[in-house]
mmCIF file with all atom_site columns, N, CA and C in Angstrom:
data_model
loop_
_atom_site.group_PDB
_atom_site.id
_atom_site.type_symbol
_atom_site.label_atom_id
_atom_site.label_alt_id
_atom_site.label_comp_id
_atom_site.label_asym_id
_atom_site.label_entity_id
_atom_site.label_seq_id
_atom_site.pdbx_PDB_ins_code
_atom_site.Cartn_x
_atom_site.Cartn_y
_atom_site.Cartn_z
_atom_site.occupancy
_atom_site.B_iso_or_equiv
_atom_site.pdbx_formal_charge
_atom_site.auth_seq_id
_atom_site.auth_comp_id
_atom_site.auth_asym_id
_atom_site.auth_atom_id
_atom_site.pdbx_PDB_model_num
ATOM 1   N N  . MET A 1 1  ? -84.981 47.445 -0.774 1.00 43.00 ? 1  MET A N  1
ATOM 2   C CA . MET A 1 1  ? -84.011 46.683 0.215  1.00 43.00 ? 1  MET A CA 1
ATOM 3   C C  . MET A 1 1  ? -83.368 47.386 1.473  1.00 43.00 ? 1  MET A C  1
ATOM 4   N N  . ALA A 1 2  ? -83.277 47.298 2.514  1.00 51.00 ? 2  ALA A N  1
ATOM 5   C CA . ALA A 1 2  ? -82.862 47.879 3.788  1.00 51.00 ? 2  ALA A CA 1
ATOM 6   C C  . ALA A 1 2  ? -81.487 47.812 3.707  1.00 51.00 ? 2  ALA A C  1
ATOM 7   N N  . THR A 1 3  ? -80.782 49.098 4.082  1.00 55.00 ? 3  THR A N  1
ATOM 8   C CA . THR A 1 3  ? -79.380 49.044 4.224  1.00 55.00 ? 3  THR A CA 1
ATOM 9   C C  . THR A 1 3  ? -78.830 48.077 5.424  1.00 55.00 ? 3  THR A C  1
ATOM 10  N N  . ARG A 1 4  ? -77.705 47.466 5.189  1.00 53.00 ? 4  ARG A N  1
ATOM 11  C CA . ARG A 1 4  ? -77.224 46.592 6.134  1.00 53.00 ? 4  ARG A CA 1
ATOM 12  C C  . ARG A 1 4  ? -76.086 47.615 6.954  1.00 53.00 ? 4  ARG A C  1
ATOM 13  N N  . THR A 1 5  ? -76.265 47.248 8.225  1.00 55.00 ? 5  THR A N  1
ATOM 14  C CA . THR A 1 5  ? -75.572 48.094 9.467  1.00 55.00 ? 5  THR A CA 1
ATOM 15  C C  . THR A 1 5  ? -74.026 47.437 9.544  1.00 55.00 ? 5  THR A C  1
ATOM 16  N N  . LYS A 1 6  ? -73.248 47.941 10.197 1.00 60.00 ? 6  LYS A N  1
ATOM 17  C CA . LYS A 1 6  ? -71.864 47.357 10.377 1.00 60.00 ? 6  LYS A CA 1
ATOM 18  C C  . LYS A 1 6  ? -72.088 46.158 11.064 1.00 60.00 ? 6  LYS A C  1
ATOM 19  N N  . VAL A 1 7  ? -72.947 46.069 11.959 1.00 56.00 ? 7  VAL A N  1
ATOM 20  C CA . VAL A 1 7  ? -73.231 44.622 12.865 1.00 56.00 ? 7  VAL A CA 1
ATOM 21  C C  . VAL A 1 7  ? -73.358 43.718 11.892 1.00 56.00 ? 7  VAL A C  1
ATOM 22  N N  . ASP A 1 8  ? -74.366 43.840 11.101 1.00 87.00 ? 8  ASP A N  1
ATOM 23  C CA . ASP A 1 8  ? -74.949 42.957 10.220 1.00 87.00 ? 8  ASP A CA 1
ATOM 24  C C  . ASP A 1 8  ? -73.646 42.390 9.191  1.00 87.00 ? 8  ASP A C  1
ATOM 25  N N  . ARG A 1 9  ? -72.828 43.237 8.864  1.00 87.00 ? 9  ARG A N  1
ATOM 26  C CA . ARG A 1 9  ? -71.509 42.639 8.207  1.00 87.00 ? 9  ARG A CA 1
ATOM 27  C C  . ARG A 1 9  ? -70.663 41.953 9.045  1.00 87.00 ? 9  ARG A C  1
ATOM 28  N N  . HIS A 1 10 ? -70.396 42.132 10.321 1.00 89.00 ? 10 HIS A N  1
ATOM 29  C CA . HIS A 1 10 ? -69.785 41.315 10.931 1.00 89.00 ? 10 HIS A CA 1
ATOM 30  C C  . HIS A 1 10 ? -70.356 40.087 11.446 1.00 89.00 ? 10 HIS A C  1
ATOM 31  N N  . VAL A 1 11 ? -71.521 40.185 11.537 1.00 93.00 ? 11 VAL A N  1
ATOM 32  C CA . VAL A 1 11 ? -72.278 38.803 11.748 1.00 93.00 ? 11 VAL A CA 1
ATOM 33  C C  . VAL A 1 11 ? -72.135 37.802 10.552 1.00 93.00 ? 11 VAL A C  1
ATOM 34  N N  . TYR A 1 12 ? -72.338 38.627 9.245  1.00 93.00 ? 12 TYR A N  1
ATOM 35  C CA . TYR A 1 12 ? -72.392 37.962 8.102  1.00 93.00 ? 12 TYR A CA 1
ATOM 36  C C  . TYR A 1 12 ? -70.806 36.943 7.897  1.00 93.00 ? 12 TYR A C  1
ATOM 37  N N  . MET A 1 13 ? -69.822 38.035 8.153  1.00 93.00 ? 13 MET A N  1
ATOM 38  C CA . MET A 1 13 ? -68.543 37.532 8.038  1.00 93.00 ? 13 MET A CA 1
ATOM 39  C C  . MET A 1 13 ? -67.998 36.368 9.000  1.00 93.00 ? 13 MET A C  1
ATOM 40  N N  . ALA A 1 14 ? -68.863 36.264 10.113 1.00 95.00 ? 14 ALA A N  1
ATOM 41  C CA . ALA A 1 14 ? -68.496 35.233 10.915 1.00 95.00 ? 14 ALA A CA 1
ATOM 42  C C  . ALA A 1 14 ? -69.403 33.883 10.721 1.00 95.00 ? 14 ALA A C  1
ATOM 43  N N  . SER A 1 15 ? -70.158 34.003 9.825  1.00 95.00 ? 15 SER A N  1
ATOM 44  C CA . SER A 1 15 ? -71.216 33.043 9.375  1.00 95.00 ? 15 SER A CA 1
ATOM 45  C C  . SER A 1 15 ? -70.654 31.744 8.638  1.00 95.00 ? 15 SER A C  1
ATOM 46  N N  . ARG A 1 16 ? -71.392 30.637 8.528  1.00 96.00 ? 16 ARG A N  1
ATOM 47  C CA . ARG A 1 16 ? -71.188 29.576 7.720  1.00 96.00 ? 16 ARG A CA 1
ATOM 48  C C  . ARG A 1 16 ? -71.257 29.784 6.138  1.00 96.00 ? 16 ARG A C  1
ATOM 49  N N  . ALA A 1 17 ? -72.371 30.781 6.045  1.00 94.00 ? 17 ALA A N  1
ATOM 50  C CA . ALA A 1 17 ? -72.503 31.124 4.539  1.00 94.00 ? 17 ALA A CA 1
ATOM 51  C C  . ALA A 1 17 ? -71.458 31.961 4.083  1.00 94.00 ? 17 ALA A C  1
ATOM 52  N N  . TRP A 1 18 ? -70.759 32.851 4.632  1.00 96.00 ? 18 TRP A N  1
ATOM 53  C CA . TRP A 1 18 ? -69.389 33.442 4.138  1.00 96.00 ? 18 TRP A CA 1
ATOM 54  C C  . TRP A 1 18 ? -68.218 32.452 4.238  1.00 96.00 ? 18 TRP A C  1
ATOM 55  N N  . ARG A 1 19 ? -68.213 31.642 5.197  1.00 97.00 ? 19 ARG A N  1
ATOM 56  C CA . ARG A 1 19 ? -67.027 30.478 5.038  1.00 97.00 ? 19 ARG A CA 1
ATOM 57  C C  . ARG A 1 19 ? -67.187 29.746 3.864  1.00 97.00 ? 19 ARG A C  1
ATOM 58  N N  . LEU A 1 20 ? -68.471 29.310 3.327  1.00 96.00 ? 20 LEU A N  1
ATOM 59  C CA . LEU A 1 20 ? -68.380 28.508 2.254  1.00 96.00 ? 20 LEU A CA 1
ATOM 60  C C  . LEU A 1 20 ? -68.410 29.394 1.032  1.00 96.00 ? 20 LEU A C  1
ATOM 61  N N  . LYS A 1 21 ? -68.922 30.629 0.943  1.00 96.00 ? 21 LYS A N  1
ATOM 62  C CA . LYS A 1 21 ? -68.675 31.693 -0.068 1.00 96.00 ? 21 LYS A CA 1
ATOM 63  C C  . LYS A 1 21 ? -67.108 31.989 -0.326 1.00 96.00 ? 21 LYS A C  1
ATOM 64  N N  . ARG A 1 22 ? -66.411 32.122 0.652  1.00 97.00 ? 22 ARG A N  1
ATOM 65  C CA . ARG A 1 22 ? -64.811 32.135 0.787  1.00 97.00 ? 22 ARG A CA 1
ATOM 66  C C  . ARG A 1 22 ? -64.329 30.738 0.213  1.00 97.00 ? 22 ARG A C  1
ATOM 67  N N  . ARG A 1 23 ? -64.694 29.836 0.430  1.00 97.00 ? 23 ARG A N  1
ATOM 68  C CA . ARG A 1 23 ? -64.101 28.702 -0.135 1.00 97.00 ? 23 ARG A CA 1
ATOM 69  C C  . ARG A 1 23 ? -64.267 28.491 -1.563 1.00 97.00 ? 23 ARG A C  1
ATOM 70  N N  . GLU A 1 24 ? -65.592 29.072 -1.969 1.00 97.00 ? 24 GLU A N  1
ATOM 71  C CA . GLU A 1 24 ? -65.795 28.841 -3.428 1.00 97.00 ? 24 GLU A CA 1
ATOM 72  C C  . GLU A 1 24 ? -64.888 29.862 -4.126 1.00 97.00 ? 24 GLU A C  1
ATOM 73  N N  . VAL A 1 25 ? -64.557 30.981 -3.694 1.00 97.00 ? 25 VAL A N  1
ATOM 74  C CA . VAL A 1 25 ? -63.766 31.893 -4.259 1.00 97.00 ? 25 VAL A CA 1
ATOM 75  C C  . VAL A 1 25 ? -62.423 31.381 -4.417 1.00 97.00 ? 25 VAL A C  1
ATOM 76  N N  . ILE A 1 26 ? -61.912 30.830 -3.240 1.00 98.00 ? 26 ILE A N  1
ATOM 77  C CA . ILE A 1 26 ? -60.607 30.430 -3.373 1.00 98.00 ? 26 ILE A CA 1
ATOM 78  C C  . ILE A 1 26 ? -60.453 29.203 -4.354 1.00 98.00 ? 26 ILE A C  1
ATOM 79  N N  . GLU A 1 27 ? -61.430 28.313 -4.265 1.00 97.00 ? 27 GLU A N  1
ATOM 80  C CA . GLU A 1 27 ? -61.494 27.323 -5.472 1.00 97.00 ? 27 GLU A CA 1
ATOM 81  C C  . GLU A 1 27 ? -61.460 27.747 -6.769 1.00 97.00 ? 27 GLU A C  1
ATOM 82  N N  . ASP A 1 28 ? -62.344 28.805 -7.190 1.00 96.00 ? 28 ASP A N  1
ATOM 83  C CA . ASP A 1 28 ? -62.724 29.392 -8.564 1.00 96.00 ? 28 ASP A CA 1
ATOM 84  C C  . ASP A 1 28 ? -61.567 30.015 -9.028 1.00 96.00 ? 28 ASP A C  1
ATOM 85  N N  . GLN A 1 29 ? -60.612 30.692 -7.834 1.00 97.00 ? 29 GLN A N  1
ATOM 86  C CA . GLN A 1 29 ? -59.603 31.460 -8.516 1.00 97.00 ? 29 GLN A CA 1
ATOM 87  C C  . GLN A 1 29 ? -58.145 30.414 -8.269 1.00 97.00 ? 29 GLN A C  1
ATOM 88  N N  . GLN A 1 30 ? -58.399 29.159 -7.877 1.00 97.00 ? 30 GLN A N  1
ATOM 89  C CA . GLN A 1 30 ? -57.346 28.153 -7.856 1.00 97.00 ? 30 GLN A CA 1
ATOM 90  C C  . GLN A 1 30 ? -56.372 28.451 -7.034 1.00 97.00 ? 30 GLN A C  1
ATOM 91  N N  . ASN A 1 31 ? -56.927 29.280 -5.818 1.00 98.00 ? 31 ASN A N  1
ATOM 92  C CA . ASN A 1 31 ? -55.914 29.517 -4.816 1.00 98.00 ? 31 ASN A CA 1
ATOM 93  C C  . ASN A 1 31 ? -54.807 30.256 -5.082 1.00 98.00 ? 31 ASN A C  1
ATOM 94  N N  . GLN A 1 32 ? -54.908 31.157 -6.196 1.00 98.00 ? 32 GLN A N  1
ATOM 95  C CA . GLN A 1 32 ? -53.852 32.033 -6.516 1.00 98.00 ? 32 GLN A CA 1
ATOM 96  C C  . GLN A 1 32 ? -54.333 33.605 -6.353 1.00 98.00 ? 32 GLN A C  1
ATOM 97  N N  . CYS A 1 33 ? -53.602 34.321 -5.641 1.00 98.00 ? 33 CYS A N  1
ATOM 98  C CA . CYS A 1 33 ? -53.783 35.762 -5.362 1.00 98.00 ? 33 CYS A CA 1
ATOM 99  C C  . CYS A 1 33 ? -53.922 36.328 -6.823 1.00 98.00 ? 33 CYS A C  1
ATOM 100 N N  . THR A 1 34 ? -55.153 37.213 -6.836 1.00 97.00 ? 34 THR A N  1
ATOM 101 C CA . THR A 1 34 ? -55.503 37.638 -8.220 1.00 97.00 ? 34 THR A CA 1
ATOM 102 C C  . THR A 1 34 ? -54.910 39.047 -8.518 1.00 97.00 ? 34 THR A C  1
ATOM 103 N N  . ARG A 1 35 ? -54.197 39.519 -7.439 1.00 97.00 ? 35 ARG A N  1
ATOM 104 C CA . ARG A 1 35 ? -53.328 40.742 -7.782 1.00 97.00 ? 35 ARG A CA 1
ATOM 105 C C  . ARG A 1 35 ? -51.694 40.467 -8.198 1.00 97.00 ? 35 ARG A C  1
ATOM 106 N N  . CYS A 1 36 ? -51.158 39.783 -7.450 1.00 98.00 ? 36 CYS A N  1
ATOM 107 C CA . CYS A 1 36 ? -49.743 39.393 -7.721 1.00 98.00 ? 36 CYS A CA 1
ATOM 108 C C  . CYS A 1 36 ? -49.569 38.063 -8.502 1.00 98.00 ? 36 CYS A C  1
ATOM 109 N N  . CYS A 1 37 ? -50.748 37.134 -8.485 1.00 97.00 ? 37 CYS A N  1
ATOM 110 C CA . CYS A 1 37 ? -50.892 35.880 -9.297 1.00 97.00 ? 37 CYS A CA 1
ATOM 111 C C  . CYS A 1 37 ? -49.543 35.003 -9.105 1.00 97.00 ? 37 CYS A C  1
ATOM 112 N N  . THR A 1 38 ? -49.035 35.084 -7.849 1.00 97.00 ? 38 THR A N  1
ATOM 113 C CA . THR A 1 38 ? -47.669 34.365 -7.091 1.00 97.00 ? 38 THR A CA 1
ATOM 114 C C  . THR A 1 38 ? -47.949 33.579 -5.945 1.00 97.00 ? 38 THR A C  1
ATOM 115 N N  . SER A 1 39 ? -48.721 33.936 -5.041 1.00 98.00 ? 39 SER A N  1
ATOM 116 C CA . SER A 1 39 ? -48.891 33.597 -3.602 1.00 98.00 ? 39 SER A CA 1
ATOM 117 C C  . SER A 1 39 ? -50.252 32.961 -3.579 1.00 98.00 ? 39 SER A C  1
ATOM 118 N N  . PRO A 1 40 ? -50.660 32.021 -2.611 1.00 98.00 ? 40 PRO A N  1
ATOM 119 C CA . PRO A 1 40 ? -51.713 31.425 -2.430 1.00 98.00 ? 40 PRO A CA 1
ATOM 120 C C  . PRO A 1 40 ? -52.702 32.664 -1.642 1.00 98.00 ? 40 PRO A C  1
ATOM 121 N N  . ILE A 1 41 ? -54.025 32.276 -1.761 1.00 98.00 ? 41 ILE A N  1
ATOM 122 C CA . ILE A 1 41 ? -54.864 33.173 -1.257 1.00 98.00 ? 41 ILE A CA 1
ATOM 123 C C  . ILE A 1 41 ? -55.112 33.278 0.120  1.00 98.00 ? 41 ILE A C  1
ATOM 124 N N  . GLN A 1 42 ? -55.055 34.055 0.922  1.00 98.00 ? 42 GLN A N  1
ATOM 125 C CA . GLN A 1 42 ? -55.018 34.055 2.469  1.00 98.00 ? 42 GLN A CA 1
ATOM 126 C C  . GLN A 1 42 ? -56.581 34.878 2.765  1.00 98.00 ? 42 GLN A C  1
ATOM 127 N N  . ASP A 1 43 ? -56.834 35.838 2.157  1.00 97.00 ? 43 ASP A N  1
ATOM 128 C CA . ASP A 1 43 ? -58.180 36.661 2.208  1.00 97.00 ? 43 ASP A CA 1
ATOM 129 C C  . ASP A 1 43 ? -58.923 36.838 1.260  1.00 97.00 ? 43 ASP A C  1
ATOM 130 N N  . VAL A 1 44 ? -60.195 36.863 1.344  1.00 98.00 ? 44 VAL A N  1
ATOM 131 C CA . VAL A 1 44 ? -61.217 37.203 0.068  1.00 98.00 ? 44 VAL A CA 1
ATOM 132 C C  . VAL A 1 44 ? -61.706 38.718 0.685  1.00 98.00 ? 44 VAL A C  1
ATOM 133 N N  . HIS A 1 45 ? -61.231 39.413 -0.385 1.00 97.00 ? 45 HIS A N  1
ATOM 134 C CA . HIS A 1 45 ? -61.667 40.826 -0.282 1.00 97.00 ? 45 HIS A CA 1
ATOM 135 C C  . HIS A 1 45 ? -63.049 41.047 -0.974 1.00 97.00 ? 45 HIS A C  1
ATOM 136 N N  . HIS A 1 46 ? -63.820 42.096 -0.318 1.00 96.00 ? 46 HIS A N  1
ATOM 137 C CA . HIS A 1 46 ? -64.949 42.457 -0.737 1.00 96.00 ? 46 HIS A CA 1
ATOM 138 C C  . HIS A 1 46 ? -64.550 43.835 -1.600 1.00 96.00 ? 46 HIS A C  1
ATOM 139 N N  . LEU A 1 47 ? -64.989 43.638 -3.114 1.00 96.00 ? 47 LEU A N  1
ATOM 140 C CA . LEU A 1 47 ? -64.696 45.060 -3.656 1.00 96.00 ? 47 LEU A CA 1
ATOM 141 C C  . LEU A 1 47 ? -65.887 45.869 -3.708 1.00 96.00 ? 47 LEU A C  1
ATOM 142 N N  . THR A 1 48 ? -67.063 45.376 -3.297 1.00 93.00 ? 48 THR A N  1
ATOM 143 C CA . THR A 1 48 ? -68.143 46.190 -2.918 1.00 93.00 ? 48 THR A CA 1
ATOM 144 C C  . THR A 1 48 ? -69.003 45.403 -1.894 1.00 93.00 ? 48 THR A C  1
ATOM 145 N N  . TYR A 1 49 ? -69.843 46.098 -0.994 1.00 91.00 ? 49 TYR A N  1
ATOM 146 C CA . TYR A 1 49 ? -70.686 45.657 -0.064 1.00 91.00 ? 49 TYR A CA 1
ATOM 147 C C  . TYR A 1 49 ? -72.126 45.867 -0.397 1.00 91.00 ? 49 TYR A C  1
ATOM 148 N N  . GLU A 1 50 ? -72.390 46.108 -1.929 1.00 91.00 ? 50 GLU A N  1
ATOM 149 C CA . GLU A 1 50 ? -73.711 46.269 -2.278 1.00 91.00 ? 50 GLU A CA 1
ATOM 150 C C  . GLU A 1 50 ? -74.636 44.938 -2.437 1.00 91.00 ? 50 GLU A C  1
ATOM 151 N N  . ARG A 1 51 ? -74.127 44.027 -2.411 1.00 92.00 ? 51 ARG A N  1
ATOM 152 C CA . ARG A 1 51 ? -74.993 42.496 -2.546 1.00 92.00 ? 51 ARG A CA 1
ATOM 153 C C  . ARG A 1 51 ? -74.370 41.669 -1.347 1.00 92.00 ? 51 ARG A C  1
ATOM 154 N N  . LEU A 1 52 ? -73.898 42.166 -0.144 1.00 92.00 ? 52 LEU A N  1
ATOM 155 C CA . LEU A 1 52 ? -73.576 41.622 0.958  1.00 92.00 ? 52 LEU A CA 1
ATOM 156 C C  . LEU A 1 52 ? -74.455 40.349 1.375  1.00 92.00 ? 52 LEU A C  1
ATOM 157 N N  . GLY A 1 53 ? -74.048 39.205 1.229  1.00 91.00 ? 53 GLY A N  1
ATOM 158 C CA . GLY A 1 53 ? -74.633 37.968 1.650  1.00 91.00 ? 53 GLY A CA 1
ATOM 159 C C  . GLY A 1 53 ? -75.460 37.225 0.283  1.00 91.00 ? 53 GLY A C  1
ATOM 160 N N  . ASN A 1 54 ? -75.171 38.166 -0.736 1.00 92.00 ? 54 ASN A N  1
ATOM 161 C CA . ASN A 1 54 ? -75.617 37.526 -2.013 1.00 92.00 ? 54 ASN A CA 1
ATOM 162 C C  . ASN A 1 54 ? -74.355 38.123 -3.237 1.00 92.00 ? 54 ASN A C  1
ATOM 163 N N  . GLU A 1 55 ? -73.215 37.864 -2.569 1.00 94.00 ? 55 GLU A N  1
ATOM 164 C CA . GLU A 1 55 ? -72.396 38.519 -3.644 1.00 94.00 ? 55 GLU A CA 1
ATOM 165 C C  . GLU A 1 55 ? -72.215 37.807 -5.010 1.00 94.00 ? 55 GLU A C  1
ATOM 166 N N  . ASP A 1 56 ? -72.015 38.721 -6.070 1.00 93.00 ? 56 ASP A N  1
ATOM 167 C CA . ASP A 1 56 ? -71.626 38.115 -7.310 1.00 93.00 ? 56 ASP A CA 1
ATOM 168 C C  . ASP A 1 56 ? -70.075 37.751 -7.200 1.00 93.00 ? 56 ASP A C  1
ATOM 169 N N  . PRO A 1 57 ? -69.534 36.744 -8.323 1.00 92.00 ? 57 PRO A N  1
ATOM 170 C CA . PRO A 1 57 ? -68.094 36.495 -8.242 1.00 92.00 ? 57 PRO A CA 1
ATOM 171 C C  . PRO A 1 57 ? -67.397 37.836 -8.538 1.00 92.00 ? 57 PRO A C  1
ATOM 172 N N  . SER A 1 58 ? -67.888 38.774 -9.212 1.00 94.00 ? 58 SER A N  1
ATOM 173 C CA . SER A 1 58 ? -66.966 40.012 -9.481 1.00 94.00 ? 58 SER A CA 1
ATOM 174 C C  . SER A 1 58 ? -66.916 40.850 -8.208 1.00 94.00 ? 58 SER A C  1
ATOM 175 N N  . ASP A 1 59 ? -67.587 40.518 -7.246 1.00 96.00 ? 59 ASP A N  1
ATOM 176 C CA . ASP A 1 59 ? -67.555 41.380 -5.910 1.00 96.00 ? 59 ASP A CA 1
ATOM 177 C C  . ASP A 1 59 ? -66.495 41.100 -5.063 1.00 96.00 ? 59 ASP A C  1
ATOM 178 N N  . LEU A 1 60 ? -66.001 39.853 -5.284 1.00 97.00 ? 60 LEU A N  1
ATOM 179 C CA . LEU A 1 60 ? -64.923 39.106 -4.355 1.00 97.00 ? 60 LEU A CA 1
ATOM 180 C C  . LEU A 1 60 ? -63.618 39.111 -5.095 1.00 97.00 ? 60 LEU A C  1
ATOM 181 N N  . ALA A 1 61 ? -62.402 39.144 -4.468 1.00 98.00 ? 61 ALA A N  1
ATOM 182 C CA . ALA A 1 61 ? -61.136 38.953 -4.912 1.00 98.00 ? 61 ALA A CA 1
ATOM 183 C C  . ALA A 1 61 ? -60.351 38.265 -3.889 1.00 98.00 ? 61 ALA A C  1
ATOM 184 N N  . GLY A 1 62 ? -59.745 37.227 -4.210 1.00 98.00 ? 62 GLY A N  1
ATOM 185 C CA . GLY A 1 62 ? -58.990 36.270 -3.419 1.00 98.00 ? 62 GLY A CA 1
ATOM 186 C C  . GLY A 1 62 ? -57.662 36.970 -3.415 1.00 98.00 ? 62 GLY A C  1
ATOM 187 N N  . LEU A 1 63 ? -57.030 37.321 -2.158 1.00 98.00 ? 63 LEU A N  1
ATOM 188 C CA . LEU A 1 63 ? -55.791 37.864 -2.358 1.00 98.00 ? 63 LEU A CA 1
ATOM 189 C C  . LEU A 1 63 ? -54.756 37.260 -1.122 1.00 98.00 ? 63 LEU A C  1
ATOM 190 N N  . CYS A 1 64 ? -53.551 37.466 -1.531 1.00 98.00 ? 64 CYS A N  1
ATOM 191 C CA . CYS A 1 64 ? -52.488 36.841 -0.442 1.00 98.00 ? 64 CYS A CA 1
ATOM 192 C C  . CYS A 1 64 ? -52.588 38.144 0.579  1.00 98.00 ? 64 CYS A C  1
ATOM 193 N N  . ARG A 1 65 ? -51.978 38.012 2.031  1.00 98.00 ? 65 ARG A N  1
ATOM 194 C CA . ARG A 1 65 ? -52.147 38.957 2.895  1.00 98.00 ? 65 ARG A CA 1
ATOM 195 C C  . ARG A 1 65 ? -51.321 40.048 2.538  1.00 98.00 ? 65 ARG A C  1
ATOM 196 N N  . PRO A 1 66 ? -50.290 40.310 1.907  1.00 98.00 ? 66 PRO A N  1
ATOM 197 C CA . PRO A 1 66 ? -49.467 41.560 1.325  1.00 98.00 ? 66 PRO A CA 1
ATOM 198 C C  . PRO A 1 66 ? -50.485 42.246 0.610  1.00 98.00 ? 66 PRO A C  1
ATOM 199 N N  . CYS A 1 67 ? -51.091 41.640 -0.348 1.00 98.00 ? 67 CYS A N  1
ATOM 200 C CA . CYS A 1 67 ? -51.996 42.386 -1.516 1.00 98.00 ? 67 CYS A CA 1
ATOM 201 C C  . CYS A 1 67 ? -53.193 43.030 -0.861 1.00 98.00 ? 67 CYS A C  1
ATOM 202 N N  . HIS A 1 68 ? -53.621 41.939 -0.022 1.00 98.00 ? 68 HIS A N  1
ATOM 203 C CA . HIS A 1 68 ? -54.794 42.597 0.765  1.00 98.00 ? 68 HIS A CA 1
ATOM 204 C C  . HIS A 1 68 ? -54.700 43.946 1.595  1.00 98.00 ? 68 HIS A C  1
ATOM 205 N N  . GLU A 1 69 ? -53.484 43.844 2.126  1.00 97.00 ? 69 GLU A N  1
ATOM 206 C CA . GLU A 1 69 ? -53.178 44.838 2.900  1.00 97.00 ? 69 GLU A CA 1
ATOM 207 C C  . GLU A 1 69 ? -52.997 46.156 2.308  1.00 97.00 ? 69 GLU A C  1
ATOM 208 N N  . TYR A 1 70 ? -52.485 46.030 1.053  1.00 97.00 ? 70 TYR A N  1
ATOM 209 C CA . TYR A 1 70 ? -52.088 47.043 -0.050 1.00 97.00 ? 70 TYR A CA 1
ATOM 210 C C  . TYR A 1 70 ? -53.487 47.614 -0.661 1.00 97.00 ? 70 TYR A C  1
ATOM 211 N N  . VAL A 1 71 ? -54.602 46.841 -0.915 1.00 96.00 ? 71 VAL A N  1
ATOM 212 C CA . VAL A 1 71 ? -55.757 47.250 -1.454 1.00 96.00 ? 71 VAL A CA 1
ATOM 213 C C  . VAL A 1 71 ? -56.703 47.812 -0.253 1.00 96.00 ? 71 VAL A C  1
ATOM 214 N N  . SER A 1 72 ? -56.370 47.401 0.897  1.00 93.00 ? 72 SER A N  1
ATOM 215 C CA . SER A 1 72 ? -57.311 47.720 1.848  1.00 93.00 ? 72 SER A CA 1
ATOM 216 C C  . SER A 1 72 ? -56.759 49.204 2.331  1.00 93.00 ? 72 SER A C  1
ATOM 217 N N  . GLY A 1 73 ? -55.414 49.495 2.095  1.00 88.00 ? 73 GLY A N  1
ATOM 218 C CA . GLY A 1 73 ? -54.691 50.424 2.840  1.00 88.00 ? 73 GLY A CA 1
ATOM 219 C C  . GLY A 1 73 ? -55.149 51.716 2.303  1.00 88.00 ? 73 GLY A C  1
#
C-alpha cells in the first residue's frame, strides 16, 4: 500500500467519509471524552494514521478540546 501524503490526510479530514466516521465515534463513545470522562466530545483524535480512511475503532479517541490539546501537545 502506498504511503499517504500530508495532502491526502487533509483531503480525507475534509471528506464526508471522515464526518461519518467522526459521528460514529461520538455515538459509540456516548459523546463522553475518553480521557476525562466528564466533558462532551469536541474532537476525534487519531492515535495512529496507519489505517487512515479505514480506521479501526481503536485508532480513534473522542476527546473534549482541553484533553485533545493535552494529548496533541
